[in-house]
Tab-separated table of C-alpha atoms in Angstrom:
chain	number	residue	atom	x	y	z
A	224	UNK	CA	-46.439	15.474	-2.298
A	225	UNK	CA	-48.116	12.121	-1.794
A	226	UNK	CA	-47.362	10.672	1.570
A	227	UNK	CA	-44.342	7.573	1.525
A	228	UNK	CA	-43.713	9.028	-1.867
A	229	UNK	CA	-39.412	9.294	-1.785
A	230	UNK	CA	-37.734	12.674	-2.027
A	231	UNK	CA	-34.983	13.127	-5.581
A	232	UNK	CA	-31.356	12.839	-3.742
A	233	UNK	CA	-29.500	15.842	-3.797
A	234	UNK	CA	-26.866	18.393	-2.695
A	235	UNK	CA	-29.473	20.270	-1.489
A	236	UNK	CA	-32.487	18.374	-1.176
A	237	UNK	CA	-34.494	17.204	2.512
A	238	UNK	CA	-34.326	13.441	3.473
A	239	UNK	CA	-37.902	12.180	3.924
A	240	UNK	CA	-38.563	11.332	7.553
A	241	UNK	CA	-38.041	7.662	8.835
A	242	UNK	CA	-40.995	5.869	9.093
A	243	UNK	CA	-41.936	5.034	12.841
A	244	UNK	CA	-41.097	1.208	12.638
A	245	UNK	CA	-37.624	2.492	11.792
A	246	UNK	CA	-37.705	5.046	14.754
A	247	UNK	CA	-38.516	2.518	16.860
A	248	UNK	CA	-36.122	0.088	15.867
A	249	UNK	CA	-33.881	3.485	16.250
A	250	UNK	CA	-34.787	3.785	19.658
A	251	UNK	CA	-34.551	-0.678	20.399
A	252	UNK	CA	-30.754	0.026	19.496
A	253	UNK	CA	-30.263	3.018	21.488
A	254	UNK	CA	-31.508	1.462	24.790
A	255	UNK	CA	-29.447	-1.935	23.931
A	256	UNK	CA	-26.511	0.185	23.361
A	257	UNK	CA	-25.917	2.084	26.645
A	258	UNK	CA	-27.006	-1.619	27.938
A	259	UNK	CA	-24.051	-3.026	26.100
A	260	UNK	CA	-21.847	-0.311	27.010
A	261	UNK	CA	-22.431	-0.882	30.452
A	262	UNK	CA	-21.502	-4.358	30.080
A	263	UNK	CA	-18.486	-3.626	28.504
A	264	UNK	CA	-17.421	-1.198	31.140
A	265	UNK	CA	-14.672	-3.789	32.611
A	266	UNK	CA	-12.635	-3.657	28.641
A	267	UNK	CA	-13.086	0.050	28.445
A	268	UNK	CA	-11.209	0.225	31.932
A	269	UNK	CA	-8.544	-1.765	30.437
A	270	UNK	CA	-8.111	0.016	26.879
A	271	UNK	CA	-8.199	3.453	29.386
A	272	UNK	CA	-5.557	2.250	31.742
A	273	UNK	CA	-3.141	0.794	28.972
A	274	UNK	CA	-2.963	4.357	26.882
A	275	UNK	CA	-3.243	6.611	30.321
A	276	UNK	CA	-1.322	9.839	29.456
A	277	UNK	CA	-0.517	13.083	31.294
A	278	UNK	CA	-3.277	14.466	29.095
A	279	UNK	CA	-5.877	11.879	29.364
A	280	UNK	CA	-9.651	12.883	29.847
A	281	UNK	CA	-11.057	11.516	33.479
A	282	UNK	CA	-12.306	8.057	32.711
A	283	UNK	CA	-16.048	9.338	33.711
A	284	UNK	CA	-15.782	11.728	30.558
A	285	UNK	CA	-14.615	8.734	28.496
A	286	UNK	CA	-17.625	6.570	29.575
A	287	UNK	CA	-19.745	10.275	29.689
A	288	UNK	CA	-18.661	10.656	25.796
A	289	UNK	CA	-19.363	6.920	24.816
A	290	UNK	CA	-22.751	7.448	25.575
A	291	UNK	CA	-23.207	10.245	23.994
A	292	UNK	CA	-22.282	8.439	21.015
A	293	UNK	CA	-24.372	5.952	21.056
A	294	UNK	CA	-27.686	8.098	21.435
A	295	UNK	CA	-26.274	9.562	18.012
A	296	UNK	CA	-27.014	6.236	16.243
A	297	UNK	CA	-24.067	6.451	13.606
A	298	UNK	CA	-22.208	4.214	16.200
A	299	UNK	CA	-23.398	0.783	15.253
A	300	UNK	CA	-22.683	-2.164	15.670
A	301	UNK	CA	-21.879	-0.748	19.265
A	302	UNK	CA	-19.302	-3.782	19.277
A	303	UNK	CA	-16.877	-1.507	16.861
A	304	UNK	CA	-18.115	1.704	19.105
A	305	UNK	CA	-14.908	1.178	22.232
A	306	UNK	CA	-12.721	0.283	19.022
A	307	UNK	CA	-13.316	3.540	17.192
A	308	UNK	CA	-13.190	5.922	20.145
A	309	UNK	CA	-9.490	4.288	21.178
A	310	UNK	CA	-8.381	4.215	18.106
A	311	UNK	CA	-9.216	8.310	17.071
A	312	UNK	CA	-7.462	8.954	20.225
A	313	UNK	CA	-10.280	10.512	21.961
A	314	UNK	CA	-9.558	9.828	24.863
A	315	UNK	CA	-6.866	12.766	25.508
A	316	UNK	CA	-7.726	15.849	26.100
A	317	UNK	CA	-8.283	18.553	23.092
A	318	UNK	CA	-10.000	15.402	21.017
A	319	UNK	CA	-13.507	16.049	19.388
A	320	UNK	CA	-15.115	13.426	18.466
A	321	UNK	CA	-17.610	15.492	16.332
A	322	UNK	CA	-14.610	15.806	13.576
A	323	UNK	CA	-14.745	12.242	12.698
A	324	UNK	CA	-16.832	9.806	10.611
A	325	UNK	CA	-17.827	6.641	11.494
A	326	UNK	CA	-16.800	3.989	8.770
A	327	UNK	CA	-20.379	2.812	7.992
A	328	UNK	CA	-21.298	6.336	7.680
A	329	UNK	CA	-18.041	7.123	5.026
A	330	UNK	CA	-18.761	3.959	3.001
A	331	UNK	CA	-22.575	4.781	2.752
A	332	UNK	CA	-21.303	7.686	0.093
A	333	UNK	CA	-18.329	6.483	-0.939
A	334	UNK	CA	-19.560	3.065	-2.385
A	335	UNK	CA	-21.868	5.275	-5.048
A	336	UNK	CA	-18.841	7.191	-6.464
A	337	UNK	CA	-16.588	4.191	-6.632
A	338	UNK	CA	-19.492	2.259	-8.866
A	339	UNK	CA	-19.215	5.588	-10.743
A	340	UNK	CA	-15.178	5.354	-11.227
A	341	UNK	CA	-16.144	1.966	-12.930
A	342	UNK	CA	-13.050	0.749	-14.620
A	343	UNK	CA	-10.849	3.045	-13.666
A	344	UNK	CA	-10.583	1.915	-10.367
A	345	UNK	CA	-9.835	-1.544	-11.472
A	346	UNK	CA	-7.196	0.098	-13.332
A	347	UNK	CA	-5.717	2.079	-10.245
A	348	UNK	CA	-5.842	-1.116	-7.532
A	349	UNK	CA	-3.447	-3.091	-10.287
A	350	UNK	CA	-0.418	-2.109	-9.481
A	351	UNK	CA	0.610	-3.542	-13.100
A	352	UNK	CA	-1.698	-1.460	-15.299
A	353	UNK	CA	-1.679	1.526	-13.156
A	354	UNK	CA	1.736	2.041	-13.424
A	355	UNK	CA	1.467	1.629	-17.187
A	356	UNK	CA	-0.443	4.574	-16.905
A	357	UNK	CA	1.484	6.229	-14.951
A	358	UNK	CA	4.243	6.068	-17.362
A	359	UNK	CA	1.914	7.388	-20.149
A	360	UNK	CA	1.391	10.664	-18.168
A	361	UNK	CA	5.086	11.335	-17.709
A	362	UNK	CA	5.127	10.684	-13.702
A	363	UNK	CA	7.914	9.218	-12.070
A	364	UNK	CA	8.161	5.725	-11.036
A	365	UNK	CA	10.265	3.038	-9.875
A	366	UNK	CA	11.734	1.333	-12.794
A	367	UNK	CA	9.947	-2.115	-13.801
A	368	UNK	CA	12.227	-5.116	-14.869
A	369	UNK	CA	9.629	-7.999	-15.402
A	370	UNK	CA	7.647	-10.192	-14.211
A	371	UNK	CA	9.189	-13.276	-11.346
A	372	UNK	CA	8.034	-16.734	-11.460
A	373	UNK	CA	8.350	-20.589	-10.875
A	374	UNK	CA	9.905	-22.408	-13.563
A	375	UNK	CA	11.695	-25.575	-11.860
A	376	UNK	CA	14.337	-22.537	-11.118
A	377	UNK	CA	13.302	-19.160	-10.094
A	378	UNK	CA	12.784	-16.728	-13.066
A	379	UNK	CA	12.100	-13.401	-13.988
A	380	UNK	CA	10.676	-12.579	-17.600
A	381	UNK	CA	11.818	-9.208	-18.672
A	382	UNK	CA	9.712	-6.459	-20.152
A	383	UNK	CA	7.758	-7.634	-23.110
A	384	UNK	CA	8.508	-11.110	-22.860
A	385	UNK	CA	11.852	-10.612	-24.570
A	386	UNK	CA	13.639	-12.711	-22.455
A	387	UNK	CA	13.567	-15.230	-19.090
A	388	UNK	CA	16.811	-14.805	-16.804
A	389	UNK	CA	17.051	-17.238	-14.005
A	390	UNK	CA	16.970	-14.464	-10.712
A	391	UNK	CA	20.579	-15.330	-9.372
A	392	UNK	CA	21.869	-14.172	-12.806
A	393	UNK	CA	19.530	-10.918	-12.579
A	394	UNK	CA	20.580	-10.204	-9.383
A	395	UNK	CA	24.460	-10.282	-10.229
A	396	UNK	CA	24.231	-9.098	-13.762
A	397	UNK	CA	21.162	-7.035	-13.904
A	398	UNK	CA	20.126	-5.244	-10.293
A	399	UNK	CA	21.607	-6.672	-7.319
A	400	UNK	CA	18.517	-5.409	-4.961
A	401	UNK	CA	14.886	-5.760	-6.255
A	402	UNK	CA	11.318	-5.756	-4.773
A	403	UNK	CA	8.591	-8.176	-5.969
A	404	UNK	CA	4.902	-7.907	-5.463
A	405	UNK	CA	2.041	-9.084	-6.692
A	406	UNK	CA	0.044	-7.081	-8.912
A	407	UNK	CA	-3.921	-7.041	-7.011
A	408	UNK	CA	-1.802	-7.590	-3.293
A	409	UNK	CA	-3.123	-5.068	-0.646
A	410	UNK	CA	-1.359	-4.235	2.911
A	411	UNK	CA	2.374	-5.666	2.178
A	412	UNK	CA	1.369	-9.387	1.415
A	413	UNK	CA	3.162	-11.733	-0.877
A	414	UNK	CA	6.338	-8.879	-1.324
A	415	UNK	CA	9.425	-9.419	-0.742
A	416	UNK	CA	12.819	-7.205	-0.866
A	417	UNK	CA	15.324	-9.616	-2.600
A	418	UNK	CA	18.848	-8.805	-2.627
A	419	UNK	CA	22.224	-10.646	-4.441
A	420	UNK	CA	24.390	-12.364	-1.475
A	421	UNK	CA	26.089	-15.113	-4.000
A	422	UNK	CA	25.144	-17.194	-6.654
A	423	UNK	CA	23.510	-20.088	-3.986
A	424	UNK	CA	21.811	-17.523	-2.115
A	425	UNK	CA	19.906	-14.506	-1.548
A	426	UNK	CA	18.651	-12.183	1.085
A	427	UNK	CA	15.037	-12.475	1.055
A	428	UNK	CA	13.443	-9.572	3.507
A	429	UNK	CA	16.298	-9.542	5.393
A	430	UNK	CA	16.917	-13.570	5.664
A	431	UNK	CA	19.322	-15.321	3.483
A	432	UNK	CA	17.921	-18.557	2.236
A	433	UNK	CA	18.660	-20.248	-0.785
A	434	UNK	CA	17.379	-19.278	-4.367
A	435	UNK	CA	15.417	-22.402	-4.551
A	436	UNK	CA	13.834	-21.898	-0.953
A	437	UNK	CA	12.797	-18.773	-1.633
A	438	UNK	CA	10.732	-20.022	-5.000
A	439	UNK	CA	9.024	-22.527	-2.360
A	440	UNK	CA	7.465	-18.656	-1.147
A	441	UNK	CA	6.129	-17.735	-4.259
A	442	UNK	CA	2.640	-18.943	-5.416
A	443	UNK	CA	1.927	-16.497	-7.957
A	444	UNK	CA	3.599	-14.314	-10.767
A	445	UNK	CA	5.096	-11.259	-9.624
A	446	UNK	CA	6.034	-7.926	-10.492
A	447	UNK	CA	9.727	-6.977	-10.240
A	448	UNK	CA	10.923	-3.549	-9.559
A	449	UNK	CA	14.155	-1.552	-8.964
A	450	UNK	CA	14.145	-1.042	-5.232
A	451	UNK	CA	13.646	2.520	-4.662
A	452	UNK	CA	16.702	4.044	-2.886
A	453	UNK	CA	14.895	7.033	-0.258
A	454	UNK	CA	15.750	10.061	0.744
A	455	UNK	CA	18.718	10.177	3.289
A	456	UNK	CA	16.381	11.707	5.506
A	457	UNK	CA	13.415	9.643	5.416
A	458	UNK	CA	15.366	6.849	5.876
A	459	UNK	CA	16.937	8.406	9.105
A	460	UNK	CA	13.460	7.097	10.927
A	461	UNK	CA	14.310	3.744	9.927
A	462	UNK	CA	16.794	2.613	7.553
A	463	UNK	CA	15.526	-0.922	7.194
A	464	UNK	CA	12.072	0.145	5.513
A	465	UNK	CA	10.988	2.139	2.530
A	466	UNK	CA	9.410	4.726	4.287
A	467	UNK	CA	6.485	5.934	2.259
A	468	UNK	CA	3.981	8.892	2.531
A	469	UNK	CA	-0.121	7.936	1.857
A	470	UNK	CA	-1.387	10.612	0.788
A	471	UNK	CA	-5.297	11.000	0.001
A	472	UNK	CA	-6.540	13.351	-2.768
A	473	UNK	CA	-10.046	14.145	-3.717
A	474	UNK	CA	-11.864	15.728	-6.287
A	475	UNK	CA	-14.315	18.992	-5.327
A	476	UNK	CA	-17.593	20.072	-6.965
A	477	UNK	CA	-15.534	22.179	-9.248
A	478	UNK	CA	-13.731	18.880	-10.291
A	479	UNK	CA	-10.191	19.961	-9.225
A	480	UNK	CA	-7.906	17.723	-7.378
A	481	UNK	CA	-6.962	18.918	-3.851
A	482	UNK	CA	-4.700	16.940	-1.032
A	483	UNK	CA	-6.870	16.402	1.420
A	484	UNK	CA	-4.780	14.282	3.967
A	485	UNK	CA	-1.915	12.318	4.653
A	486	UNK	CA	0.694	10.322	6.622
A	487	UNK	CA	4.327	9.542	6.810
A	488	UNK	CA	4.933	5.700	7.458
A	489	UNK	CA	7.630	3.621	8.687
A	490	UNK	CA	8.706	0.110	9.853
A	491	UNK	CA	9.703	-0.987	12.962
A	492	UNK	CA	12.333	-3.405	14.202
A	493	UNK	CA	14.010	-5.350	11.340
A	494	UNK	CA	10.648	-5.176	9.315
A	495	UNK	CA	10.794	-3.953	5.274
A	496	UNK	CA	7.703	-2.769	4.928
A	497	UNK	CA	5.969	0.194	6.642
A	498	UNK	CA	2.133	-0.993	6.439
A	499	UNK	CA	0.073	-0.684	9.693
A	500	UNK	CA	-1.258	-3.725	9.054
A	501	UNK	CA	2.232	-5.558	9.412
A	502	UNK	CA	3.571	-3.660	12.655
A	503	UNK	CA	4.085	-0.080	11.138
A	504	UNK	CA	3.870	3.105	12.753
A	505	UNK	CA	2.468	6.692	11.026
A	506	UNK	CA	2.918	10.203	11.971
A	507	UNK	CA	0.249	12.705	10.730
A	508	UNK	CA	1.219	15.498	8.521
A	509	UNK	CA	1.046	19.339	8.994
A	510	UNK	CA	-0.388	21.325	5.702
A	511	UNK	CA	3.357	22.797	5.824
A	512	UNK	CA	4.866	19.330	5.450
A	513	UNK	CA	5.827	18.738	8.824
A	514	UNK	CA	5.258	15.624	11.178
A	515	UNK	CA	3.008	16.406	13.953
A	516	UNK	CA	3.698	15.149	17.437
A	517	UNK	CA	2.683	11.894	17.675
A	518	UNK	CA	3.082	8.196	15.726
A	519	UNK	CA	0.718	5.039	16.540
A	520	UNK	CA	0.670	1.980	15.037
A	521	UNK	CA	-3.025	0.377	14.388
A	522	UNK	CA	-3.332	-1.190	17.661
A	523	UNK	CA	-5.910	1.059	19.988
A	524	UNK	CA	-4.426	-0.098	23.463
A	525	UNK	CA	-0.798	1.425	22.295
A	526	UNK	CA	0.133	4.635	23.688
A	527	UNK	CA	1.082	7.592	21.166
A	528	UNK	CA	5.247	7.782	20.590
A	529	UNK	CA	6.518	10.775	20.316
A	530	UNK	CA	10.195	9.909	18.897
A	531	UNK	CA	10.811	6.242	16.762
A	532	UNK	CA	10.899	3.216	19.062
A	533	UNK	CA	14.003	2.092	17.073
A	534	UNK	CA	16.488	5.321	16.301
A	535	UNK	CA	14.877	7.958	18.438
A	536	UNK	CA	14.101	10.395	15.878
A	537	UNK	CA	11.456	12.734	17.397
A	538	UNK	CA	8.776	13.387	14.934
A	539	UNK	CA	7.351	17.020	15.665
A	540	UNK	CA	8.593	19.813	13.407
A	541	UNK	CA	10.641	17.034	11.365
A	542	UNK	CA	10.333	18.495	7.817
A	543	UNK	CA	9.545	15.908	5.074
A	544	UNK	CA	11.978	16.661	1.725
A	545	UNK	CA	10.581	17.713	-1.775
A	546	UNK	CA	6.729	18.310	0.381
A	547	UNK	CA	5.194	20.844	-2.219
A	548	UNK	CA	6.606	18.315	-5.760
A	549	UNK	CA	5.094	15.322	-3.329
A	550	UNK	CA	1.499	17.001	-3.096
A	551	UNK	CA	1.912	18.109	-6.539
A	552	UNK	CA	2.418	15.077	-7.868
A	553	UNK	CA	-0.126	13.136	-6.548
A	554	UNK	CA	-2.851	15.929	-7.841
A	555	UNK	CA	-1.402	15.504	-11.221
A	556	UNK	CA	-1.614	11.829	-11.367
A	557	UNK	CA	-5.344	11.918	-9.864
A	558	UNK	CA	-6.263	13.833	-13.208
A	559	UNK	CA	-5.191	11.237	-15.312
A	560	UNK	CA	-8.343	9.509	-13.345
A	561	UNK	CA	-11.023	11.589	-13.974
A	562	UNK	CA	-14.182	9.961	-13.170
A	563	UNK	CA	-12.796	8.221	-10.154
A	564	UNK	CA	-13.483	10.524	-6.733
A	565	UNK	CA	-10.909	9.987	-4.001
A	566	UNK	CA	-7.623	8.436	-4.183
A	567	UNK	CA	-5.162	7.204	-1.887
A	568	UNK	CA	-1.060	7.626	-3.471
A	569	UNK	CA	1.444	5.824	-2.217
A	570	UNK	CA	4.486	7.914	-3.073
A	571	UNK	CA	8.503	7.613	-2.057
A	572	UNK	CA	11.031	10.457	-1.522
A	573	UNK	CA	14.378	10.096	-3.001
A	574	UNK	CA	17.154	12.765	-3.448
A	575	UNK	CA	15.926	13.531	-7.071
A	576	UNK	CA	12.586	14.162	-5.867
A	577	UNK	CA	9.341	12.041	-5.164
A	578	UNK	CA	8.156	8.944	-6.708
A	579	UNK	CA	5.213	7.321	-7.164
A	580	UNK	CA	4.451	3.946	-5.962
A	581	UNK	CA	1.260	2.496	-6.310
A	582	UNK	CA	-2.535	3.707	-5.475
A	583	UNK	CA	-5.514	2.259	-3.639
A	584	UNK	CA	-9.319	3.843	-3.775
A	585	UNK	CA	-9.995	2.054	-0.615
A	586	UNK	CA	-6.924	4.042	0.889
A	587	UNK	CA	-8.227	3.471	4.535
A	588	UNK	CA	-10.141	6.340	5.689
A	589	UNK	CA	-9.734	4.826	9.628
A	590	UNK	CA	-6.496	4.950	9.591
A	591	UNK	CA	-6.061	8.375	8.341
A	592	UNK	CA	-8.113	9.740	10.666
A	593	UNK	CA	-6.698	7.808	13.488
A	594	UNK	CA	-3.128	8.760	12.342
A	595	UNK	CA	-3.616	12.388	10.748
A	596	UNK	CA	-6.987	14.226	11.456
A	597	UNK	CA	-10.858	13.502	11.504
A	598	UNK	CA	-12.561	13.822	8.316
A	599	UNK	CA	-15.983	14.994	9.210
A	600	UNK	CA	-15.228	18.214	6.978
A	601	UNK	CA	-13.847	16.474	4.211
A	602	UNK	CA	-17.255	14.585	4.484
A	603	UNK	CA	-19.835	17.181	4.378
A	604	UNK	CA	-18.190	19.345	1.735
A	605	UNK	CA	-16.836	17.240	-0.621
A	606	UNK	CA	-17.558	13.434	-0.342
A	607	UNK	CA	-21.235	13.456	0.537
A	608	UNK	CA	-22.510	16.221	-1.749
A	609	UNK	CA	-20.587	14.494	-4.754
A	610	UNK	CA	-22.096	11.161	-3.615
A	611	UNK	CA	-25.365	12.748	-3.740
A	612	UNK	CA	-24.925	14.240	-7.568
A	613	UNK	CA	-24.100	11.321	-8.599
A	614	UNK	CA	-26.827	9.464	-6.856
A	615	UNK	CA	-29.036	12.130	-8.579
A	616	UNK	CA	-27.835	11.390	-12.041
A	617	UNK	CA	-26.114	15.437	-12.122
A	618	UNK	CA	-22.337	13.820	-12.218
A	619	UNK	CA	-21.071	15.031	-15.803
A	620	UNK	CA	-17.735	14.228	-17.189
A	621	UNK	CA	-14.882	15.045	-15.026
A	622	UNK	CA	-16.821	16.197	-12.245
A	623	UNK	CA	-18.837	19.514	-13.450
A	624	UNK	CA	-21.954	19.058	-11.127
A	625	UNK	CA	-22.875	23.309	-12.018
């Protein structure tokens, strides 16, 4: 082969060597790294101190172990390096760092099969048209009323268009508890839990404020739905929340759906949503369906809990209901999907069984792996190689690469 001529991508196939400007820029980065990281010493210090546990590592491991990441060169910008290594928890003892993936490294495969999904992962990040779908395919959902809006009054247009019922009347007549949220929102923003408290006022996400003060909220139209009324058990770990499961499936070479991981989330205080962006906290899931021992929020200088700040519930061994229909559901919904890769499901347990709320292809592949488990595995088996095939041009209808 004719020299600086590039190698096909495949499964299988050798990467070409870098060229020796790039292995020398390589080697630039390396030496300004450990420079850096020396420089930074002081914040490590602090980030070490402020999540010190029985079963910490010696701090001259930590720093030992930072290094040893940076003369790996997947750690870059070495700004995000401290971040990532506090916020995997690798700092305790037991903690590999070799079974997680950096996100610049994840995205580098991911981005090719989400251009490959094409539509149908426009369809999947609107909550509006997915859950169309998701009707079409039989799966349970939370019930949809309409569509809320500003009309001089505040308004929500029913299903169809058939009719506009000013909200105080909906809430009386109609549903006297609803969530609204708009359709392309990510991480909890612009939704509110609106419940009836009399025909001046409502409780808006746990305030009570008049109808016409809560319409001063609203800037866009949005989606009204049934609130969904969990699991006595789920809501045990915080009653003021819906306490939701994300769990991630992806597709393998043999293009079958498998659960891959997952994480049981909740609120804290007197919030009503569980997102980590908005103060949450998540507990990683056993394959059985059982917390594991520890929940975090997204913040890398906060120690593990073991039990809920707010009612004590201690998560290890705490059994989620209805854990095989949950996992079972999600796989069946990802086939309705079948050019798109990797999904993250937001799903609900009530007493009848779960539910499915919404879905996200950029699920947050940090967060699971600082919550649940590393993904390194996941990587090298099943997102990379089908990255690769489709890079390659082998990607045939619902994932056959054989």
């Amino acid at each position: 082969m004719e020299k600086n001529v590039p190698l096909p991508l495949g499964v299988d196939a050798p990467l070409p060597e870098p060229a020796l400007s790039e292995r020398l820029w390589m080697v630039r980065k390396t030496i300004s790294g450990h420079l850096k990281l020396k420089r930074g010493r002081e914040k490590i210090r602090e980030l070490y101190e402020a999540t010190r546990r029985e079963d910490s590592k010696p701090f001259t491991q930590v720093i030992r172990e930072l290094h040893q990441w940076v003369s790996t060169g997947k750690a870059f910008p070495v700004r995000m390096l401290i971040n990532y290594y506090f916020q995997f928890r690798l700092q305790y003892e037991g903690a590999d760092s070799s079974g997680y993936v950096f996100e610049s490294e994840w995205l580098k495969y991911a981005h090719p099969l989400l251009q490959y999904a094409g539509n149908e992962c426009a369809v999947l990040n609107n909550k509006d048209s997915a859950w169309h779908v998701f009707v079409r395919q039989g799966l349970p959902v939370p019930r949809r009323f309409g569509v809320f809006f500003w009309g001089g009054t505040p308004l929500i247009q029913t299903a169809g268009g058939a009719s506009v019922i000013p909200l105080n009347r909906f809430l009386r007549h109609c549903c006297p508890c609803i969530f609204i949220k708009p359709a392309d929102g990510m991480k909890g923003k612009d939704s509110f839990l609106v419940e009836w408290v009399d025909q001046e006022r409502c409780r808006v996400s746990g305030h009570i404020m008049r109808f016409t003060e809560f319409s001063r909220l609203v800037t866009l139209p949005l989606l009204v739905e049934e609130a969904v009324r969990q699991h006595p058990d789920v809501a045990a770990l915080h009653p003021e929340s819906l306490n939701t499961l994300r769990l991630v499936t992806m597709r393998g070479l043999d293009g079958r759906s498998r659960y891959i991981a997952g994480m049981q989330r909740t609120g804290t205080g007197e919030m009503f949503l569980d997102n980590l962006s908005q103060g949450g906290l998540a507990v990683g899931i056993e394959p059985t369906g059982v917390l594991r021992k520890w929940g975090y929020t997204e913040d890398p200088r906060e120690k593990g809990v073991s039990a809920h700040p707010d009612t004590g519930i201690v998560f290890e061994g705490r059994r989620i209901p209805f854990w095989k229909e949950c996992v079972d559901l999600v796989c069946r919904a990802h086939e309705g999907f079948p050019c798109t890769h990797s999904v993250g499901w937001d799903v609900a347990v009530t007493s009848a069984g779960p539910v499915l709320i919404e879905a996200n292809c950029s699920y947050g592949m940090l967060e699971i792996q600082l919550i649940d488990h590393g993904l390194r595995e996941v990587f090298e088996t099943m997102l990379r190689p089908a990255a690769l095939a489709v890079m390659e041009g082998n990607a045939a209808n619902k994932w056959s690469f054989n």
